[in-house]
JSON list of C-alpha atoms in Angstrom, two decimals:
[
{"chain": "A", "resi": 1, "resn": "MET", "atom": "CA", "xyz": [19.25, 47.55, 29.29]},
{"chain": "A", "resi": 2, "resn": "LYS", "atom": "CA", "xyz": [17.08, 44.96, 31.03]},
{"chain": "A", "resi": 3, "resn": "GLN", "atom": "CA", "xyz": [15.39, 44.11, 27.73]},
{"chain": "A", "resi": 4, "resn": "LEU", "atom": "CA", "xyz": [18.75, 43.57, 26.06]},
{"chain": "A", "resi": 5, "resn": "MET", "atom": "CA", "xyz": [19.91, 41.27, 28.86]},
{"chain": "A", "resi": 6, "resn": "LEU", "atom": "CA", "xyz": [16.61, 39.37, 28.79]},
{"chain": "A", "resi": 7, "resn": "TYR", "atom": "CA", "xyz": [16.90, 39.01, 25.01]},
{"chain": "A", "resi": 8, "resn": "GLY", "atom": "CA", "xyz": [20.44, 37.67, 25.35]},
{"chain": "A", "resi": 9, "resn": "LEU", "atom": "CA", "xyz": [19.37, 35.22, 28.03]},
{"chain": "A", "resi": 10, "resn": "VAL", "atom": "CA", "xyz": [16.46, 33.88, 25.95]},
{"chain": "A", "resi": 11, "resn": "CYS", "atom": "CA", "xyz": [18.68, 33.52, 22.86]},
{"chain": "A", "resi": 12, "resn": "GLY", "atom": "CA", "xyz": [21.30, 31.69, 24.88]},
{"chain": "A", "resi": 13, "resn": "LEU", "atom": "CA", "xyz": [18.74, 29.28, 26.30]},
{"chain": "A", "resi": 14, "resn": "LEU", "atom": "CA", "xyz": [17.27, 28.59, 22.87]},
{"chain": "A", "resi": 15, "resn": "LEU", "atom": "CA", "xyz": [20.68, 27.95, 21.35]},
{"chain": "A", "resi": 16, "resn": "GLY", "atom": "CA", "xyz": [21.59, 25.67, 24.23]},
{"chain": "A", "resi": 17, "resn": "CYS", "atom": "CA", "xyz": [18.38, 23.63, 23.81]},
{"chain": "A", "resi": 18, "resn": "ALA", "atom": "CA", "xyz": [18.90, 23.31, 20.07]},
{"chain": "A", "resi": 19, "resn": "GLY", "atom": "CA", "xyz": [22.47, 22.14, 20.59]},
{"chain": "A", "resi": 20, "resn": "ASN", "atom": "CA", "xyz": [21.41, 19.56, 23.18]},
{"chain": "A", "resi": 21, "resn": "ARG", "atom": "CA", "xyz": [18.84, 18.05, 20.84]},
{"chain": "A", "resi": 22, "resn": "ALA", "atom": "CA", "xyz": [21.40, 17.40, 18.16]},
{"chain": "A", "resi": 23, "resn": "ARG", "atom": "CA", "xyz": [23.81, 15.80, 20.61]},
{"chain": "A", "resi": 24, "resn": "THR", "atom": "CA", "xyz": [21.25, 13.65, 22.48]},
{"chain": "A", "resi": 25, "resn": "LEU", "atom": "CA", "xyz": [20.00, 11.72, 19.45]},
{"chain": "A", "resi": 26, "resn": "ASP", "atom": "CA", "xyz": [20.26, 8.11, 20.55]},
{"chain": "A", "resi": 27, "resn": "PRO", "atom": "CA", "xyz": [22.27, 5.99, 18.08]},
{"chain": "A", "resi": 28, "resn": "ALA", "atom": "CA", "xyz": [19.70, 3.17, 18.40]},
{"chain": "A", "resi": 29, "resn": "VAL", "atom": "CA", "xyz": [16.87, 5.56, 17.51]},
{"chain": "A", "resi": 30, "resn": "GLN", "atom": "CA", "xyz": [18.86, 6.93, 14.59]},
{"chain": "A", "resi": 31, "resn": "ALA", "atom": "CA", "xyz": [19.61, 3.40, 13.34]},
{"chain": "A", "resi": 32, "resn": "ALA", "atom": "CA", "xyz": [15.93, 2.45, 13.61]},
{"chain": "A", "resi": 33, "resn": "GLN", "atom": "CA", "xyz": [14.93, 5.56, 11.64]},
{"chain": "A", "resi": 34, "resn": "GLU", "atom": "CA", "xyz": [17.47, 4.77, 8.93]},
{"chain": "A", "resi": 35, "resn": "LYS", "atom": "CA", "xyz": [16.28, 1.15, 8.75]},
{"chain": "A", "resi": 36, "resn": "ALA", "atom": "CA", "xyz": [12.64, 2.26, 8.44]},
{"chain": "A", "resi": 37, "resn": "ALA", "atom": "CA", "xyz": [13.56, 4.71, 5.69]},
{"chain": "A", "resi": 38, "resn": "ALA", "atom": "CA", "xyz": [15.45, 1.98, 3.81]},
{"chain": "A", "resi": 39, "resn": "GLU", "atom": "CA", "xyz": [12.52, -0.45, 4.14]},
{"chain": "A", "resi": 40, "resn": "LYS", "atom": "CA", "xyz": [10.13, 2.23, 2.88]},
{"chain": "A", "resi": 41, "resn": "ALA", "atom": "CA", "xyz": [12.38, 2.86, -0.13]},
{"chain": "A", "resi": 42, "resn": "VAL", "atom": "CA", "xyz": [12.44, -0.87, -0.96]},
{"chain": "A", "resi": 43, "resn": "LEU", "atom": "CA", "xyz": [8.64, -1.03, -0.66]},
{"chain": "A", "resi": 44, "resn": "GLU", "atom": "CA", "xyz": [8.22, 1.98, -2.94]},
{"chain": "A", "resi": 45, "resn": "LYS", "atom": "CA", "xyz": [10.53, 0.40, -5.52]},
{"chain": "A", "resi": 46, "resn": "LYS", "atom": "CA", "xyz": [8.51, -2.84, -5.50]},
{"chain": "A", "resi": 47, "resn": "ILE", "atom": "CA", "xyz": [5.27, -0.88, -5.94]},
{"chain": "A", "resi": 48, "resn": "GLU", "atom": "CA", "xyz": [6.79, 1.07, -8.82]},
{"chain": "A", "resi": 49, "resn": "THR", "atom": "CA", "xyz": [7.94, -2.19, -10.45]},
{"chain": "A", "resi": 50, "resn": "ASN", "atom": "CA", "xyz": [4.45, -3.70, -10.22]},
{"chain": "A", "resi": 51, "resn": "MET", "atom": "CA", "xyz": [2.90, -0.50, -11.58]},
{"chain": "A", "resi": 52, "resn": "ALA", "atom": "CA", "xyz": [5.30, -0.54, -14.52]},
{"chain": "A", "resi": 53, "resn": "ILE", "atom": "CA", "xyz": [4.54, -4.18, -15.39]},
{"chain": "A", "resi": 54, "resn": "ASP", "atom": "CA", "xyz": [0.73, -3.93, -15.10]},
{"chain": "A", "resi": 55, "resn": "PRO", "atom": "CA", "xyz": [-0.84, -1.32, -12.83]},
{"chain": "A", "resi": 56, "resn": "ASN", "atom": "CA", "xyz": [-4.18, -3.17, -12.81]},
{"chain": "A", "resi": 57, "resn": "PHE", "atom": "CA", "xyz": [-2.80, -6.54, -11.65]},
{"chain": "A", "resi": 58, "resn": "ILE", "atom": "CA", "xyz": [-2.25, -6.92, -7.90]},
{"chain": "A", "resi": 59, "resn": "PRO", "atom": "CA", "xyz": [-0.02, -9.96, -7.26]},
{"chain": "A", "resi": 60, "resn": "PHE", "atom": "CA", "xyz": [-0.54, -12.19, -4.23]},
{"chain": "A", "resi": 61, "resn": "GLN", "atom": "CA", "xyz": [1.75, -14.74, -2.64]},
{"chain": "A", "resi": 62, "resn": "LYS", "atom": "CA", "xyz": [0.96, -18.22, -3.99]},
{"chain": "A", "resi": 63, "resn": "LEU", "atom": "CA", "xyz": [-0.51, -19.52, -0.72]},
{"chain": "A", "resi": 64, "resn": "SER", "atom": "CA", "xyz": [-1.96, -16.29, 0.65]},
{"chain": "A", "resi": 65, "resn": "PRO", "atom": "CA", "xyz": [-5.40, -14.72, 0.35]},
{"chain": "A", "resi": 66, "resn": "LYS", "atom": "CA", "xyz": [-4.20, -11.56, 2.17]},
{"chain": "A", "resi": 67, "resn": "LEU", "atom": "CA", "xyz": [-3.33, -8.27, 0.53]},
{"chain": "A", "resi": 68, "resn": "ASP", "atom": "CA", "xyz": [0.27, -7.31, 1.35]},
{"chain": "A", "resi": 69, "resn": "ASP", "atom": "CA", "xyz": [1.78, -3.82, 1.68]},
{"chain": "A", "resi": 70, "resn": "ILE", "atom": "CA", "xyz": [2.86, -3.81, -1.97]},
{"chain": "A", "resi": 71, "resn": "GLY", "atom": "CA", "xyz": [-0.69, -4.52, -3.13]},
{"chain": "A", "resi": 72, "resn": "LYS", "atom": "CA", "xyz": [-2.09, -1.90, -0.77]},
{"chain": "A", "resi": 73, "resn": "GLY", "atom": "CA", "xyz": [0.35, 0.67, -2.12]},
{"chain": "A", "resi": 74, "resn": "GLN", "atom": "CA", "xyz": [-0.57, -0.23, -5.66]},
{"chain": "A", "resi": 75, "resn": "LEU", "atom": "CA", "xyz": [-4.29, 0.15, -4.89]},
{"chain": "A", "resi": 76, "resn": "LEU", "atom": "CA", "xyz": [-3.70, 3.47, -3.16]},
{"chain": "A", "resi": 77, "resn": "ARG", "atom": "CA", "xyz": [-2.07, 4.78, -6.32]},
{"chain": "A", "resi": 78, "resn": "LEU", "atom": "CA", "xyz": [-5.02, 3.55, -8.40]},
{"chain": "A", "resi": 79, "resn": "LEU", "atom": "CA", "xyz": [-7.70, 4.99, -6.10]},
{"chain": "A", "resi": 80, "resn": "PRO", "atom": "CA", "xyz": [-8.27, 8.26, -8.00]},
{"chain": "A", "resi": 81, "resn": "ARG", "atom": "CA", "xyz": [-9.00, 6.34, -11.21]},
{"chain": "A", "resi": 82, "resn": "LEU", "atom": "CA", "xyz": [-11.06, 3.73, -9.40]},
{"chain": "A", "resi": 83, "resn": "LYS", "atom": "CA", "xyz": [-13.17, 6.35, -7.60]},
{"chain": "A", "resi": 84, "resn": "ALA", "atom": "CA", "xyz": [-13.92, 8.02, -10.92]},
{"chain": "A", "resi": 85, "resn": "SER", "atom": "CA", "xyz": [-15.11, 4.71, -12.42]},
{"chain": "A", "resi": 86, "resn": "LYS", "atom": "CA", "xyz": [-18.74, 3.76, -12.72]},
{"chain": "A", "resi": 87, "resn": "ALA", "atom": "CA", "xyz": [-18.10, 0.00, -12.83]},
{"chain": "A", "resi": 88, "resn": "ILE", "atom": "CA", "xyz": [-15.20, -2.08, -11.53]},
{"chain": "A", "resi": 89, "resn": "VAL", "atom": "CA", "xyz": [-14.68, -5.81, -12.05]},
{"chain": "A", "resi": 90, "resn": "VAL", "atom": "CA", "xyz": [-12.36, -7.43, -9.51]},
{"chain": "A", "resi": 91, "resn": "ARG", "atom": "CA", "xyz": [-11.23, -10.83, -10.79]},
{"chain": "A", "resi": 92, "resn": "GLY", "atom": "CA", "xyz": [-9.37, -13.04, -8.34]},
{"chain": "A", "resi": 93, "resn": "TYR", "atom": "CA", "xyz": [-6.90, -15.60, -9.72]},
{"chain": "A", "resi": 94, "resn": "CYS", "atom": "CA", "xyz": [-5.55, -18.74, -8.11]},
{"chain": "A", "resi": 95, "resn": "TYR", "atom": "CA", "xyz": [-4.28, -21.61, -10.25]},
{"chain": "A", "resi": 96, "resn": "ARG", "atom": "CA", "xyz": [-5.98, -24.88, -9.36]},
{"chain": "A", "resi": 97, "resn": "GLY", "atom": "CA", "xyz": [-2.83, -26.84, -10.17]},
{"chain": "A", "resi": 98, "resn": "ASP", "atom": "CA", "xyz": [-0.97, -25.10, -7.33]},
{"chain": "A", "resi": 99, "resn": "ILE", "atom": "CA", "xyz": [-3.63, -24.87, -4.62]},
{"chain": "A", "resi": 100, "resn": "GLY", "atom": "CA", "xyz": [-6.13, -27.49, -3.47]},
{"chain": "A", "resi": 101, "resn": "ASN", "atom": "CA", "xyz": [-9.06, -25.13, -2.94]},
{"chain": "A", "resi": 102, "resn": "ALA", "atom": "CA", "xyz": [-8.25, -22.61, -5.64]},
{"chain": "A", "resi": 103, "resn": "LYS", "atom": "CA", "xyz": [-11.83, -21.40, -6.02]},
{"chain": "A", "resi": 104, "resn": "ALA", "atom": "CA", "xyz": [-12.07, -20.31, -2.39]},
{"chain": "A", "resi": 105, "resn": "ALA", "atom": "CA", "xyz": [-8.61, -18.71, -2.54]},
{"chain": "A", "resi": 106, "resn": "SER", "atom": "CA", "xyz": [-9.37, -16.75, -5.72]},
{"chain": "A", "resi": 107, "resn": "GLN", "atom": "CA", "xyz": [-12.68, -15.54, -4.27]},
{"chain": "A", "resi": 108, "resn": "ALA", "atom": "CA", "xyz": [-10.99, -14.57, -0.99]},
{"chain": "A", "resi": 109, "resn": "ARG", "atom": "CA", "xyz": [-8.40, -12.51, -2.89]},
{"chain": "A", "resi": 110, "resn": "ALA", "atom": "CA", "xyz": [-11.07, -10.70, -4.88]},
{"chain": "A", "resi": 111, "resn": "VAL", "atom": "CA", "xyz": [-13.09, -9.98, -1.73]},
{"chain": "A", "resi": 112, "resn": "GLU", "atom": "CA", "xyz": [-9.97, -8.74, 0.06]},
{"chain": "A", "resi": 113, "resn": "VAL", "atom": "CA", "xyz": [-9.38, -6.16, -2.70]},
{"chain": "A", "resi": 114, "resn": "LYS", "atom": "CA", "xyz": [-13.08, -5.25, -2.81]},
{"chain": "A", "resi": 115, "resn": "ASP", "atom": "CA", "xyz": [-13.10, -4.65, 0.95]},
{"chain": "A", "resi": 116, "resn": "PHE", "atom": "CA", "xyz": [-10.00, -2.46, 0.68]},
{"chain": "A", "resi": 117, "resn": "MET", "atom": "CA", "xyz": [-11.66, -0.38, -2.03]},
{"chain": "A", "resi": 118, "resn": "THR", "atom": "CA", "xyz": [-14.95, 0.03, -0.16]},
{"chain": "A", "resi": 119, "resn": "LYS", "atom": "CA", "xyz": [-13.07, 1.13, 2.97]},
{"chain": "A", "resi": 120, "resn": "ALA", "atom": "CA", "xyz": [-11.31, 3.69, 0.76]},
{"chain": "A", "resi": 121, "resn": "GLY", "atom": "CA", "xyz": [-14.65, 5.17, -0.29]},
{"chain": "A", "resi": 122, "resn": "ILE", "atom": "CA", "xyz": [-15.62, 3.36, -3.49]},
{"chain": "A", "resi": 123, "resn": "PRO", "atom": "CA", "xyz": [-19.32, 2.47, -3.47]},
{"chain": "A", "resi": 124, "resn": "GLU", "atom": "CA", "xyz": [-19.86, -1.27, -3.10]},
{"chain": "A", "resi": 125, "resn": "ASN", "atom": "CA", "xyz": [-22.51, -1.33, -5.83]},
{"chain": "A", "resi": 126, "resn": "HIS", "atom": "CA", "xyz": [-19.85, -0.22, -8.36]},
{"chain": "A", "resi": 127, "resn": "ILE", "atom": "CA", "xyz": [-17.78, -3.36, -7.72]},
{"chain": "A", "resi": 128, "resn": "THR", "atom": "CA", "xyz": [-18.37, -6.83, -9.18]},
{"chain": "A", "resi": 129, "resn": "VAL", "atom": "CA", "xyz": [-16.36, -9.81, -7.93]},
{"chain": "A", "resi": 130, "resn": "ARG", "atom": "CA", "xyz": [-15.33, -12.69, -10.21]},
{"chain": "A", "resi": 131, "resn": "PHE", "atom": "CA", "xyz": [-12.78, -15.51, -9.98]},
{"chain": "A", "resi": 132, "resn": "ASP", "atom": "CA", "xyz": [-10.65, -17.67, -12.27]},
{"chain": "A", "resi": 133, "resn": "THR", "atom": "CA", "xyz": [-8.78, -20.87, -11.44]},
{"chain": "A", "resi": 134, "resn": "GLY", "atom": "CA", "xyz": [-7.71, -21.87, -14.94]},
{"chain": "A", "resi": 135, "resn": "ARG", "atom": "CA", "xyz": [-4.78, -19.52, -15.50]},
{"chain": "A", "resi": 136, "resn": "LYS", "atom": "CA", "xyz": [-1.38, -19.84, -13.85]},
{"chain": "A", "resi": 137, "resn": "LEU", "atom": "CA", "xyz": [-1.80, -16.54, -12.01]},
{"chain": "A", "resi": 138, "resn": "HIS", "atom": "CA", "xyz": [-1.92, -15.62, -8.35]},
{"chain": "A", "resi": 139, "resn": "GLY", "atom": "CA", "xyz": [-3.43, -12.20, -7.83]},
{"chain": "A", "resi": 140, "resn": "VAL", "atom": "CA", "xyz": [-6.29, -9.88, -8.68]},
{"chain": "A", "resi": 141, "resn": "GLN", "atom": "CA", "xyz": [-6.95, -8.15, -12.00]},
{"chain": "A", "resi": 142, "resn": "LEU", "atom": "CA", "xyz": [-8.94, -4.91, -12.04]},
{"chain": "A", "resi": 143, "resn": "HIS", "atom": "CA", "xyz": [-11.06, -3.81, -15.00]},
{"chain": "A", "resi": 144, "resn": "TYR", "atom": "CA", "xyz": [-12.79, -0.45, -14.75]},
{"chain": "A", "resi": 145, "resn": "LYS", "atom": "CA", "xyz": [-14.70, 1.97, -16.96]}
]
């Protein structure tokens, strides 16, 4: 009889705790979680769009040498293929008609992608960095074998 009462007491406590959790969810926390989920969905859609256009071209903002979250996501999806490659050419693009020091910007973009790949486990001696300032592109093109 004691075991049955103890079992009932434990079940009642567990049900009470579970019910309190559902009711105590702060609306601000719930709104923040929904906003984060929506932002993640938008980011995933942008990555998918870039992958559909050209999976090996990582676009950059015109005036930025920094890799954004979209580019990072694109590179993360390419990592299995890149890790299996024996040679990778990372060509940074920055059009000299748009930027004063296009050479430095295109090199910085290529190095940014190279650094990301080496941190992800790709041997540095498999990666060659190049740059181009003659085309009206702002990004990094990957060629791998």
